[in-house]
Amino acid sequence: MQTKNLSVCTYNFNLRSKFTKNFKSVKKSNILIGLILSVLLTISFYIISDFFQVLKSANNKMISVADFKLDITKLSETALVIESERKSNNDSQINSLGSDGTLIKSDEISPKLTNALTSIADVNQDGKISNEEISALEIMRLNTDLFKNKLKKLGYNLKSVDCNLNNYIIITKGQYAGTILYNGPFRFIDNTNKRYFGLELSI
């Protein structure tokens, strides 16, 4: 009888021991699975977060470039209106296309803009632009007071990050006369990394 009871006790002990081991094993497995899932969820969160950041950045770039191009268009139209009125009224007090009448020196044009101008002013097609080729465009600054008044009359409001008219210049001679260019510190770059200095002028 004692032997039988001892056998039952031994069996129960072994059963409890196996159950405990299995429980601990399952518990460890669940903890491990939980940790793996936590890591995967964390990684997924950062991937999704980065994706939306990239998407937001690309969208902001597109909006920035779109606003810039819209401002360039407004300034170009304003220059044409000023020029038309100047010619109609034979007004000698107003300089060509609403410029300030003073030629900009080559070293006053930013290096990047100078590089971009190669696409329209490289007459001898040597892949670079000389001081003479820049001078031939007769680039000038805007008459800011004149432009401000005319923009207001036309109901135009500039929307880009740089509304400082001192940072915009205009070509006054040749095929591209009336072309407004940006010569300021801001960078207008689209989501393809193309940087704009005018409506179509880019590098």
Tab-separated table of C-alpha atoms in Angstrom:
chain	number	residue	atom	x	y	z
A	1	MET	CA	0.000	0.000	0.000
A	2	GLN	CA	2.816	2.322	0.914
A	3	THR	CA	4.585	1.369	-2.333
A	4	LYS	CA	1.425	2.224	-4.268
A	5	ASN	CA	1.075	5.570	-2.527
A	6	LEU	CA	4.733	6.295	-3.139
A	7	SER	CA	4.312	5.500	-6.826
A	8	VAL	CA	1.289	7.827	-7.035
A	9	CYS	CA	3.197	10.574	-5.257
A	10	THR	CA	6.188	10.094	-7.545
A	11	TYR	CA	3.897	10.192	-10.581
A	12	ASN	CA	2.178	13.362	-9.381
A	13	PHE	CA	5.527	14.987	-8.644
A	14	ASN	CA	6.837	14.083	-12.093
A	15	LEU	CA	3.624	15.400	-13.659
A	16	ARG	CA	3.899	18.670	-11.768
A	17	SER	CA	7.568	18.896	-12.684
A	18	LYS	CA	6.817	18.362	-16.388
A	19	PHE	CA	3.935	20.835	-16.241
A	20	THR	CA	6.160	23.424	-14.574
A	21	LYS	CA	8.886	22.899	-17.148
A	22	ASN	CA	6.393	23.102	-20.010
A	23	PHE	CA	4.798	26.191	-18.480
A	24	LYS	CA	8.172	27.876	-18.073
A	25	SER	CA	9.067	26.900	-21.634
A	26	VAL	CA	5.782	28.312	-22.970
A	27	LYS	CA	6.216	31.434	-20.864
A	28	LYS	CA	9.731	31.974	-22.218
A	29	SER	CA	8.478	31.408	-25.780
A	30	ASN	CA	5.659	33.909	-25.287
A	31	ILE	CA	8.071	36.493	-23.877
A	32	LEU	CA	10.415	35.931	-26.802
A	33	ILE	CA	7.554	36.213	-29.312
A	34	GLY	CA	6.360	39.355	-27.527
A	35	LEU	CA	9.810	40.904	-27.729
A	36	ILE	CA	10.132	40.056	-31.422
A	37	LEU	CA	6.694	41.529	-32.128
A	38	SER	CA	7.589	44.670	-30.175
A	39	VAL	CA	10.793	45.094	-32.166
A	40	LEU	CA	8.942	44.527	-35.456
A	41	LEU	CA	6.222	47.007	-34.500
A	42	THR	CA	8.843	49.587	-33.500
A	43	ILE	CA	10.710	49.128	-36.781
A	44	SER	CA	7.439	49.330	-38.731
A	45	PHE	CA	6.487	52.514	-36.890
A	46	TYR	CA	9.794	54.194	-37.772
A	47	ILE	CA	9.585	53.053	-41.404
A	48	ILE	CA	6.044	54.409	-41.748
A	49	SER	CA	7.015	57.599	-39.902
A	50	ASP	CA	10.036	58.132	-42.190
A	51	PHE	CA	7.880	57.460	-45.240
A	52	PHE	CA	5.374	60.121	-44.232
A	53	GLN	CA	8.199	62.552	-43.422
A	54	VAL	CA	9.654	62.023	-46.901
A	55	LEU	CA	6.185	62.419	-48.414
A	56	LYS	CA	5.585	65.608	-46.416
A	57	SER	CA	8.995	66.981	-47.409
A	58	ALA	CA	8.362	66.249	-51.105
A	59	ASN	CA	4.935	67.874	-50.869
A	60	ASN	CA	6.388	70.958	-49.165
A	61	LYS	CA	9.054	71.215	-51.878
A	62	MET	CA	6.408	71.049	-54.600
A	63	ILE	CA	4.338	73.745	-52.879
A	64	SER	CA	7.442	75.926	-52.396
A	65	VAL	CA	8.445	75.646	-56.068
A	66	ALA	CA	4.848	76.196	-57.212
A	67	ASP	CA	4.580	79.403	-55.135
A	68	PHE	CA	7.949	80.566	-56.448
A	69	LYS	CA	6.956	79.980	-60.087
A	70	LEU	CA	3.677	81.783	-59.481
A	71	ASP	CA	5.568	84.785	-58.076
A	72	ILE	CA	7.936	84.787	-61.053
A	73	THR	CA	4.923	84.764	-63.388
A	74	LYS	CA	3.346	87.702	-61.531
A	75	LEU	CA	6.586	89.680	-61.661
A	76	SER	CA	7.058	88.905	-65.368
A	77	GLU	CA	3.512	90.039	-66.183
A	78	THR	CA	4.025	93.169	-64.097
A	79	ALA	CA	7.243	93.969	-65.991
A	80	LEU	CA	5.391	93.631	-69.318
A	81	VAL	CA	2.590	95.909	-68.112
A	82	ILE	CA	5.135	98.506	-66.966
A	83	GLU	CA	6.945	98.296	-70.303
A	84	SER	CA	3.717	98.614	-72.280
A	85	GLU	CA	2.653	101.691	-70.308
A	86	ARG	CA	6.160	103.168	-70.576
A	87	LYS	CA	6.084	102.914	-74.351
A	88	SER	CA	2.482	104.124	-74.647
A	89	ASN	CA	3.159	107.180	-72.516
A	90	ASN	CA	6.694	107.668	-73.866
A	91	ASP	CA	7.738	107.996	-70.234
A	92	SER	CA	11.488	108.636	-70.045
A	93	GLN	CA	11.346	108.558	-66.238
A	94	ILE	CA	10.782	104.798	-66.284
A	95	ASN	CA	13.576	102.468	-67.302
A	96	SER	CA	13.157	99.481	-69.603
A	97	LEU	CA	10.819	96.806	-68.173
A	98	GLY	CA	10.676	98.570	-64.818
A	99	SER	CA	14.358	98.000	-64.056
A	100	ASP	CA	16.445	100.355	-61.951
A	101	GLY	CA	18.517	101.250	-65.022
A	102	THR	CA	21.856	100.041	-63.633
A	103	LEU	CA	23.630	97.017	-65.084
A	104	ILE	CA	24.511	94.310	-62.602
A	105	LYS	CA	28.142	93.249	-62.510
A	106	SER	CA	29.005	89.604	-63.047
A	107	ASP	CA	30.277	89.182	-59.488
A	108	GLU	CA	26.932	90.409	-58.122
A	109	ILE	CA	25.169	87.396	-59.603
A	110	SER	CA	25.249	84.248	-57.478
A	111	PRO	CA	27.537	81.465	-58.787
A	112	LYS	CA	24.639	79.016	-59.111
A	113	LEU	CA	22.541	81.488	-61.091
A	114	THR	CA	25.541	82.236	-63.286
A	115	ASN	CA	25.844	78.507	-63.929
A	116	ALA	CA	22.128	78.292	-64.792
A	117	LEU	CA	22.432	81.226	-67.217
A	118	THR	CA	24.771	79.112	-69.333
A	119	SER	CA	21.732	77.379	-70.822
A	120	ILE	CA	20.422	80.620	-72.350
A	121	ALA	CA	23.472	82.860	-72.740
A	122	ASP	CA	26.308	80.580	-73.841
A	123	VAL	CA	26.554	82.091	-77.323
A	124	ASN	CA	29.753	80.334	-78.373
A	125	GLN	CA	28.560	77.067	-76.833
A	126	ASP	CA	31.740	76.335	-74.928
A	127	GLY	CA	29.830	75.063	-71.890
A	128	LYS	CA	30.477	78.129	-69.758
A	129	ILE	CA	29.383	81.738	-69.644
A	130	SER	CA	31.741	84.704	-69.898
A	131	ASN	CA	31.407	88.184	-68.437
A	132	GLU	CA	30.771	89.475	-71.959
A	133	GLU	CA	27.907	87.021	-72.489
A	134	ILE	CA	26.360	88.067	-69.164
A	135	SER	CA	26.788	91.748	-70.032
A	136	ALA	CA	25.012	91.180	-73.346
A	137	LEU	CA	21.827	90.284	-71.416
A	138	GLU	CA	21.872	93.694	-69.683
A	139	ILE	CA	20.637	92.277	-66.401
A	140	MET	CA	19.372	94.868	-63.914
A	141	ARG	CA	17.639	95.005	-60.567
A	142	LEU	CA	13.969	95.864	-60.307
A	143	ASN	CA	12.750	99.341	-59.468
A	144	THR	CA	11.213	98.060	-56.247
A	145	ASP	CA	8.946	101.051	-55.575
A	146	LEU	CA	7.561	100.916	-59.100
A	147	PHE	CA	6.975	97.178	-58.903
A	148	LYS	CA	5.337	97.381	-55.470
A	149	ASN	CA	2.862	99.982	-56.694
A	150	LYS	CA	2.091	98.106	-59.901
A	151	LEU	CA	1.724	94.756	-58.124
A	152	LYS	CA	-0.762	96.366	-55.760
A	153	LYS	CA	-2.757	97.886	-58.634
A	154	LEU	CA	-2.850	94.548	-60.415
A	155	GLY	CA	-3.967	92.806	-57.220
A	156	TYR	CA	-0.925	90.546	-57.147
A	157	ASN	CA	0.383	89.226	-53.823
A	158	LEU	CA	3.667	87.338	-53.715
A	159	LYS	CA	3.393	84.014	-51.878
A	160	SER	CA	6.844	82.432	-51.919
A	161	VAL	CA	9.181	82.435	-48.913
A	162	ASP	CA	11.123	85.361	-50.395
A	163	CYS	CA	9.010	88.407	-51.197
A	164	ASN	CA	11.994	90.745	-51.113
A	165	LEU	CA	12.020	92.394	-54.541
A	166	ASN	CA	15.690	93.268	-54.099
A	167	ASN	CA	16.468	89.591	-54.640
A	168	TYR	CA	14.882	89.518	-58.095
A	169	ILE	CA	16.585	90.753	-61.254
A	170	ILE	CA	15.497	91.113	-64.871
A	171	ILE	CA	17.033	90.600	-68.302
A	172	THR	CA	16.409	93.747	-70.352
A	173	LYS	CA	17.965	92.934	-73.721
A	174	GLY	CA	17.826	90.239	-76.372
A	175	GLN	CA	15.639	87.196	-76.862
A	176	TYR	CA	15.047	86.764	-73.118
A	177	ALA	CA	14.216	90.403	-72.333
A	178	GLY	CA	11.589	90.548	-69.614
A	179	THR	CA	12.777	87.319	-67.963
A	180	ILE	CA	12.710	87.574	-64.180
A	181	LEU	CA	15.477	85.751	-62.316
A	182	TYR	CA	15.982	84.978	-58.643
A	183	ASN	CA	19.302	86.097	-57.164
A	184	GLY	CA	18.560	85.614	-53.470
A	185	PRO	CA	19.639	83.283	-50.649
A	186	PHE	CA	16.741	80.813	-50.692
A	187	ARG	CA	16.775	77.552	-52.632
A	188	PHE	CA	13.707	76.527	-54.583
A	189	ILE	CA	14.229	72.809	-55.206
A	190	ASP	CA	11.597	70.336	-56.393
A	191	ASN	CA	11.335	66.651	-55.466
A	192	THR	CA	13.655	65.706	-58.344
A	193	ASN	CA	16.407	67.937	-56.880
A	194	LYS	CA	16.063	70.481	-59.678
A	195	ARG	CA	16.797	74.001	-58.423
A	196	TYR	CA	14.885	76.884	-60.015
A	197	PHE	CA	16.086	80.446	-60.594
A	198	GLY	CA	13.226	81.468	-62.880
A	199	LEU	CA	10.085	80.106	-64.447
A	200	GLU	CA	12.014	77.563	-66.523
A	201	LEU	CA	15.631	78.353	-65.675
A	202	SER	CA	17.047	75.598	-63.469
A	203	ILE	CA	20.029	73.380	-62.773
